[in-house]
């Protein structure tokens, strides 16, 4: 799977893997793809540096990237405490009642909530960037909009390509105008924050909107045949997030969650605001049902919802409370039926891609006669 972009980055296969785990990112890179470490969970720069050390050490001199979450709208001078103070008592009460109803134990005295998503705060993301540019990252991706102009300039000064996720052609055009280098066209099927347009419709629209910028197809890719479809639609590669969650290298810290992912079908996800306040595809659980229920108080906007639920999510994860236990994941979860090594997944993708290309060539050859 060689494209202009894969050649530019010096990788064997145009397979880009987003993952929160350094071991998975390194394994994707070692297998000939391009591993991208998600930085949103790192609130302390030292933790990110430790995991980038790990990724760098394991990547064997091959290229990798980093993904940050800088929202397009600036939230300047607002601290986490300011945001906490804006959360209505009714919503806090709803969380308390929901956890009590499902018998979710408290965290131990003084135990910090392990699940935080304050990486969206610009000052946190900027701290991550200060660390990241000390490493030879080859690509910097941004999740929620175009990164600020000075960040793009800084990346370019370091020879780092800048990518941004887009859920519509309009978003993609905005990224192109901002001066980014690669657009990730991420369809409705995808895990995590996602828009309303399916990948089949979105990818060619984005390719046309930003040509000649390279586009990566994302959302709903779990086989080489699906990767081939993305390339056929004009993409220069594919960007996958969900598929790595059930690899042997991924450490979800929860056998129950892994089992849930392995058992889930493609209809078992929902696009819900329950985790962050913005629509994000995730496993459908009693947690998402409660938040999406018209009888409840409804979700708060980002970033309030994320702060409101952080401790609750940590408790649910720590005590593996089955009916509430979830994670962002895409519809492709229906194909994630066994734990495999990252290398086995990449090999499977490239083999499926070759099968699809052979089949298409045969069909094209036949129809030409
Ligand atoms: C568990 C999980 C967490 C994610 N978190 C982020 C994130 O922090 N930043 C980001 O750019 N994309 C994030 N995504 C989206 C991925 O980058 C990717 O676009 C998406 O997973 C592709 O669709 P797929 O899930 O069908 O493979 C996340 C996806 C998953 C499954």
mmCIF file of C-alpha atoms in Angstrom, residues 4 7 14 23 34 45 71 78 106 116 128 133 135-136 140 148 166 174 176 230 245 271 335 364:
data_model
loop_
_atom_site.group_PDB
_atom_site.id
_atom_site.type_symbol
_atom_site.label_atom_id
_atom_site.label_comp_id
_atom_site.label_asym_id
_atom_site.label_seq_id
_atom_site.Cartn_x
_atom_site.Cartn_y
_atom_site.Cartn_z
ATOM 1 C CA UNK A 4 2.689 9.671 -2.378
ATOM 2 C CA UNK A 7 6.546 7.623 0.395
ATOM 3 C CA UNK A 14 -0.333 3.818 4.035
ATOM 4 C CA UNK A 23 3.041 0.111 22.767
ATOM 5 C CA UNK A 34 2.355 4.797 10.973
ATOM 6 C CA UNK A 45 3.936 16.756 30.553
ATOM 7 C CA UNK A 71 -10.677 22.827 20.021
ATOM 8 C CA UNK A 78 -10.452 29.655 32.082
ATOM 9 C CA UNK A 106 -16.375 4.980 45.624
ATOM 10 C CA UNK A 116 -9.541 12.906 32.667
ATOM 11 C CA UNK A 128 1.939 18.532 25.308
ATOM 12 C CA UNK A 133 8.652 18.749 19.619
ATOM 13 C CA UNK A 135 10.911 14.039 19.822
ATOM 14 C CA UNK A 136 11.338 13.344 16.097
ATOM 15 C CA UNK A 140 0.974 16.165 14.363
ATOM 16 C CA UNK A 148 -3.864 27.574 15.719
ATOM 17 C CA UNK A 166 -12.790 16.549 9.310
ATOM 18 C CA UNK A 174 -11.316 25.291 6.509
ATOM 19 C CA UNK A 176 -6.870 23.558 3.943
ATOM 20 C CA UNK A 230 -11.060 4.222 0.889
ATOM 21 C CA UNK A 245 -8.415 -1.588 20.932
ATOM 22 C CA UNK A 271 -23.372 8.429 18.894
ATOM 23 C CA UNK A 335 -15.483 -7.291 13.227
ATOM 24 C CA UNK A 364 -11.804 -4.317 -14.879
#
